[in-house]
């Protein structure tokens, strides 16, 4: 559990076309824009963030990382651990990002299509792979949440732990980006199934949602829309 010695609230910096955005249920065309990614990253670190969660949304949808320059600028600008997802499709991609200063790579589609990629990266860089399990209902979905896989998130999490994953990012797609509240029982099931950290994501609207994630056994929670819309401050969330 060295990644998260205590429960963390991790601000999300989701990037599309070089800007920070938040989507509703991951759907393109629903975005609200929040300006420059580097400024957002610096603001969250000044506010006390101990980790940042970066997502290249163009990469997630197109499979090509389109916001690489913004990612590099953030790596250079801040001195907290950075986890990055979106469009990382090969072990070589992942290794080059880790060499460049990203601390953890988040693999979704790539890990589902080729589970061995997790072992391939983790063997050289233990703890550096977070596998993203995005669930609609009780099924893992991939390719920007557009394709079902037939995988059960709990079974998948245990399998990736065995392959060397350093953590699981669990996103409840049904409530993502809607400020609708979290469904703690789903986090609880997953956290019970593995001993690696589970990072919860999706649906956080209130400070009680943050507390619910912690009580369900998550090691950390990623918060996007609620922070950008000022539902609560990062300091309040960390105190909660």
Tab-separated table of C-alpha atoms in Angstrom:
chain	number	residue	atom	x	y	z
A	1	UNK	CA	0.000	0.000	0.000
A	2	UNK	CA	2.983	2.308	-0.345
A	3	UNK	CA	1.217	4.219	-3.128
A	4	UNK	CA	-1.444	5.510	-0.760
A	5	UNK	CA	-0.292	5.291	2.866
A	6	UNK	CA	-3.457	7.202	3.804
A	7	UNK	CA	-6.703	7.751	1.891
A	8	UNK	CA	-6.258	10.334	-0.876
A	9	UNK	CA	-8.529	12.626	-2.847
A	10	UNK	CA	-7.045	12.888	-6.352
A	11	UNK	CA	-8.102	15.741	-8.656
A	12	UNK	CA	-8.753	14.743	-12.262
A	13	UNK	CA	-7.220	16.682	-15.139
A	14	UNK	CA	-9.061	15.301	-18.175
A	15	UNK	CA	-7.741	16.748	-21.431
A	16	UNK	CA	-9.370	17.098	-24.827
A	17	UNK	CA	-7.966	19.256	-27.640
A	18	UNK	CA	-5.409	20.695	-25.210
A	19	UNK	CA	-8.015	21.884	-22.701
A	20	UNK	CA	-9.311	20.573	-19.387
A	21	UNK	CA	-12.832	19.170	-19.804
A	22	UNK	CA	-15.345	17.115	-17.885
A	23	UNK	CA	-17.698	14.800	-19.760
A	24	UNK	CA	-21.054	13.377	-18.680
A	25	UNK	CA	-20.913	9.545	-18.700
A	26	UNK	CA	-17.855	9.766	-20.937
A	27	UNK	CA	-19.901	10.977	-23.925
A	28	UNK	CA	-18.216	13.276	-26.416
A	29	UNK	CA	-20.190	16.453	-26.997
A	30	UNK	CA	-21.193	16.715	-23.321
A	31	UNK	CA	-18.002	18.466	-22.242
A	32	UNK	CA	-17.694	21.502	-20.028
A	33	UNK	CA	-14.362	23.269	-20.542
A	34	UNK	CA	-12.126	24.433	-17.696
A	35	UNK	CA	-9.117	26.010	-19.384
A	36	UNK	CA	-5.411	25.235	-19.435
A	37	UNK	CA	-4.272	21.817	-18.158
A	38	UNK	CA	-0.995	23.068	-16.649
A	39	UNK	CA	-2.755	25.860	-14.761
A	40	UNK	CA	-5.318	23.382	-13.462
A	41	UNK	CA	-2.600	20.956	-12.351
A	42	UNK	CA	-0.639	23.678	-10.566
A	43	UNK	CA	-3.801	24.932	-8.888
A	44	UNK	CA	-4.641	21.490	-7.501
A	45	UNK	CA	-1.113	20.943	-6.211
A	46	UNK	CA	-1.161	24.366	-4.516
A	47	UNK	CA	-4.488	23.351	-2.957
A	48	UNK	CA	-2.824	20.290	-1.425
A	49	UNK	CA	-3.181	17.458	-3.958
A	50	UNK	CA	-0.689	14.668	-3.248
A	51	UNK	CA	-1.330	12.893	-6.590
A	52	UNK	CA	-2.757	14.016	-9.947
A	53	UNK	CA	-4.919	11.934	-12.274
A	54	UNK	CA	-4.405	12.849	-15.940
A	55	UNK	CA	-6.512	11.496	-18.775
A	56	UNK	CA	-5.870	12.053	-22.484
A	57	UNK	CA	-9.480	11.801	-23.670
A	58	UNK	CA	-8.508	12.097	-27.326
A	59	UNK	CA	-6.203	9.130	-26.706
A	60	UNK	CA	-8.982	7.144	-25.035
A	61	UNK	CA	-11.343	7.674	-27.967
A	62	UNK	CA	-8.919	7.613	-30.908
A	63	UNK	CA	-6.232	5.321	-29.505
A	64	UNK	CA	-3.649	8.022	-30.321
A	65	UNK	CA	-2.300	10.231	-27.559
A	66	UNK	CA	-3.145	13.758	-28.677
A	67	UNK	CA	-2.335	15.732	-25.527
A	68	UNK	CA	1.241	14.563	-25.033
A	69	UNK	CA	2.684	18.080	-24.932
A	70	UNK	CA	0.264	19.106	-22.163
A	71	UNK	CA	1.149	15.958	-20.209
A	72	UNK	CA	4.872	16.698	-20.513
A	73	UNK	CA	4.325	20.298	-19.416
A	74	UNK	CA	2.462	19.094	-16.314
A	75	UNK	CA	5.199	16.554	-15.482
A	76	UNK	CA	7.727	19.409	-15.649
A	77	UNK	CA	5.555	21.848	-13.676
A	78	UNK	CA	4.560	19.842	-10.593
A	79	UNK	CA	6.380	17.617	-8.129
A	80	UNK	CA	3.680	15.186	-7.027
A	81	UNK	CA	3.111	11.662	-8.397
A	82	UNK	CA	1.187	11.597	-11.677
A	83	UNK	CA	-0.952	8.784	-12.999
A	84	UNK	CA	-1.892	8.966	-16.671
A	85	UNK	CA	-4.436	7.144	-18.795
A	86	UNK	CA	-5.896	7.414	-22.269
A	87	UNK	CA	-4.488	5.922	-25.452
A	88	UNK	CA	-1.651	3.922	-23.898
A	89	UNK	CA	-1.865	0.816	-26.049
A	90	UNK	CA	1.581	-0.833	-25.903
A	91	UNK	CA	4.239	-1.711	-23.348
A	92	UNK	CA	6.673	0.540	-25.243
A	93	UNK	CA	4.243	3.475	-24.909
A	94	UNK	CA	3.952	2.824	-21.204
A	95	UNK	CA	7.693	2.541	-20.655
A	96	UNK	CA	8.426	5.773	-22.510
A	97	UNK	CA	5.900	7.615	-20.323
A	98	UNK	CA	7.390	6.136	-17.160
A	99	UNK	CA	10.853	7.152	-18.379
A	100	UNK	CA	9.529	10.659	-19.028
A	101	UNK	CA	8.420	11.107	-15.423
A	102	UNK	CA	4.881	9.735	-15.228
A	103	UNK	CA	4.689	7.626	-12.045
A	104	UNK	CA	1.860	5.252	-12.957
A	105	UNK	CA	0.271	4.365	-16.264
A	106	UNK	CA	-3.414	3.519	-16.418
A	107	UNK	CA	-4.286	0.762	-18.872
A	108	UNK	CA	-7.882	0.067	-19.859
A	109	UNK	CA	-8.521	-1.199	-23.366
A	110	UNK	CA	-4.943	-2.483	-23.749
A	111	UNK	CA	-5.143	-4.557	-20.554
A	112	UNK	CA	-8.471	-6.082	-21.570
A	113	UNK	CA	-7.274	-6.940	-25.083
A	114	UNK	CA	-3.879	-8.251	-23.923
A	115	UNK	CA	-3.729	-8.978	-20.167
A	116	UNK	CA	-0.073	-10.014	-20.453
A	117	UNK	CA	0.886	-6.384	-21.105
A	118	UNK	CA	0.329	-5.810	-17.378
A	119	UNK	CA	2.951	-8.393	-16.459
A	120	UNK	CA	5.289	-7.197	-19.191
A	121	UNK	CA	5.415	-3.642	-17.787
A	122	UNK	CA	5.170	-4.596	-14.107
A	123	UNK	CA	8.091	-7.040	-14.278
A	124	UNK	CA	10.399	-4.135	-15.109
A	125	UNK	CA	8.577	-1.433	-13.143
A	126	UNK	CA	6.777	-3.007	-10.180
A	127	UNK	CA	3.730	-1.081	-9.028
A	128	UNK	CA	3.674	1.189	-12.071
A	129	UNK	CA	0.542	-0.200	-13.751
A	130	UNK	CA	-2.974	0.719	-12.683
A	131	UNK	CA	-5.613	-1.268	-14.563
A	132	UNK	CA	-8.734	0.721	-15.320
A	133	UNK	CA	-11.938	-1.268	-14.950
A	134	UNK	CA	-14.853	0.822	-16.145
A	135	UNK	CA	-18.181	-0.823	-15.414
A	136	UNK	CA	-21.628	-0.327	-16.883
A	137	UNK	CA	-23.924	-2.444	-14.781
A	138	UNK	CA	-21.801	-5.481	-13.887
A	139	UNK	CA	-19.788	-5.529	-17.104
A	140	UNK	CA	-16.399	-4.009	-17.906
A	141	UNK	CA	-16.586	-1.679	-20.937
A	142	UNK	CA	-13.711	-0.427	-23.127
A	143	UNK	CA	-12.907	1.906	-26.040
A	144	UNK	CA	-14.187	5.055	-24.392
A	145	UNK	CA	-16.988	3.057	-22.726
A	146	UNK	CA	-18.506	2.111	-26.069
A	147	UNK	CA	-17.895	-1.660	-26.124
A	148	UNK	CA	-18.917	-4.362	-23.656
A	149	UNK	CA	-16.449	-7.129	-22.796
A	150	UNK	CA	-18.511	-9.676	-20.877
A	151	UNK	CA	-16.004	-9.397	-18.001
A	152	UNK	CA	-17.146	-9.141	-14.387
A	153	UNK	CA	-15.172	-6.324	-12.683
A	154	UNK	CA	-14.475	-8.313	-9.505
A	155	UNK	CA	-13.146	-11.354	-11.365
A	156	UNK	CA	-11.120	-9.138	-13.686
A	157	UNK	CA	-9.553	-7.225	-10.773
A	158	UNK	CA	-8.326	-10.447	-9.146
A	159	UNK	CA	-6.835	-11.591	-12.435
A	160	UNK	CA	-4.925	-8.326	-12.957
A	161	UNK	CA	-3.640	-8.400	-9.395
A	162	UNK	CA	-2.173	-11.846	-10.150
A	163	UNK	CA	-0.492	-10.383	-13.256
A	164	UNK	CA	1.278	-7.738	-11.175
A	165	UNK	CA	-0.982	-4.679	-11.366
A	166	UNK	CA	-0.129	-2.113	-8.713
A	167	UNK	CA	-3.699	-0.882	-8.378
A	168	UNK	CA	-7.207	-0.912	-9.854
A	169	UNK	CA	-9.014	2.218	-10.999
A	170	UNK	CA	-12.711	1.439	-10.760
A	171	UNK	CA	-15.086	3.768	-12.585
A	172	UNK	CA	-18.827	3.368	-12.191
A	173	UNK	CA	-19.827	4.607	-15.643
A	174	UNK	CA	-23.535	4.698	-14.831
A	175	UNK	CA	-23.000	7.639	-12.447
A	176	UNK	CA	-19.852	9.212	-13.968
A	177	UNK	CA	-19.887	12.992	-14.464
A	178	UNK	CA	-23.453	13.434	-13.258
A	179	UNK	CA	-22.862	14.486	-9.636
A	180	UNK	CA	-25.363	11.744	-8.838
A	181	UNK	CA	-23.590	10.164	-5.867
A	182	UNK	CA	-21.449	7.049	-5.597
A	183	UNK	CA	-22.646	3.468	-5.266
A	184	UNK	CA	-20.442	2.342	-2.411
A	185	UNK	CA	-21.523	-1.295	-2.463
A	186	UNK	CA	-19.856	-1.734	-5.872
A	187	UNK	CA	-16.560	-0.313	-4.575
A	188	UNK	CA	-16.852	-2.490	-1.475
A	189	UNK	CA	-17.169	-5.715	-3.527
A	190	UNK	CA	-14.088	-4.868	-5.561
A	191	UNK	CA	-11.956	-3.754	-2.604
A	192	UNK	CA	-12.803	-7.003	-0.800
A	193	UNK	CA	-11.632	-9.062	-3.787
A	194	UNK	CA	-8.068	-7.709	-4.052
A	195	UNK	CA	-5.253	-6.620	-1.751
A	196	UNK	CA	-3.839	-3.931	-4.090
A	197	UNK	CA	-5.194	-0.369	-3.827
A	198	UNK	CA	-8.574	0.341	-5.395
A	199	UNK	CA	-9.011	3.890	-6.655
A	200	UNK	CA	-12.678	4.827	-6.953
A	201	UNK	CA	-14.014	7.152	-9.651
A	202	UNK	CA	-17.410	8.308	-10.824
A	203	UNK	CA	-20.366	10.033	-9.259
A	204	UNK	CA	-18.740	11.971	-6.426
A	205	UNK	CA	-21.051	14.921	-5.680
A	206	UNK	CA	-20.736	15.575	-1.952
A	207	UNK	CA	-18.306	15.175	0.928
A	208	UNK	CA	-20.387	12.227	2.130
A	209	UNK	CA	-19.595	10.508	-1.205
A	210	UNK	CA	-15.890	10.949	-0.465
A	211	UNK	CA	-16.397	9.413	2.978
A	212	UNK	CA	-18.447	6.566	1.482
A	213	UNK	CA	-15.580	5.666	-0.881
A	214	UNK	CA	-13.132	5.545	2.008
A	215	UNK	CA	-15.485	3.479	4.161
A	216	UNK	CA	-16.059	1.058	1.259
A	217	UNK	CA	-12.342	0.271	1.280
A	218	UNK	CA	-11.021	2.486	-1.532
A	219	UNK	CA	-7.428	3.663	-1.101
A	220	UNK	CA	-8.188	6.868	-2.992
A	221	UNK	CA	-10.923	8.602	-4.950
A	222	UNK	CA	-10.615	10.578	-8.184
A	223	UNK	CA	-12.788	13.700	-8.234
A	224	UNK	CA	-13.436	15.825	-11.305
A	225	UNK	CA	-16.706	17.653	-11.892
A	226	UNK	CA	-17.477	18.274	-8.208
A	227	UNK	CA	-14.145	20.043	-7.678
A	228	UNK	CA	-14.317	22.045	-10.900
A	229	UNK	CA	-17.892	23.114	-10.191
A	230	UNK	CA	-17.013	24.097	-6.611
A	231	UNK	CA	-19.332	21.598	-4.891
A	232	UNK	CA	-16.596	21.450	-2.242
A	233	UNK	CA	-12.922	22.376	-2.030
A	234	UNK	CA	-10.036	19.938	-2.177
A	235	UNK	CA	-9.135	20.879	1.405
A	236	UNK	CA	-12.680	20.067	2.570
A	237	UNK	CA	-12.575	16.727	0.754
A	238	UNK	CA	-9.232	15.812	2.292
A	239	UNK	CA	-10.511	16.752	5.755
A	240	UNK	CA	-13.592	14.614	5.200
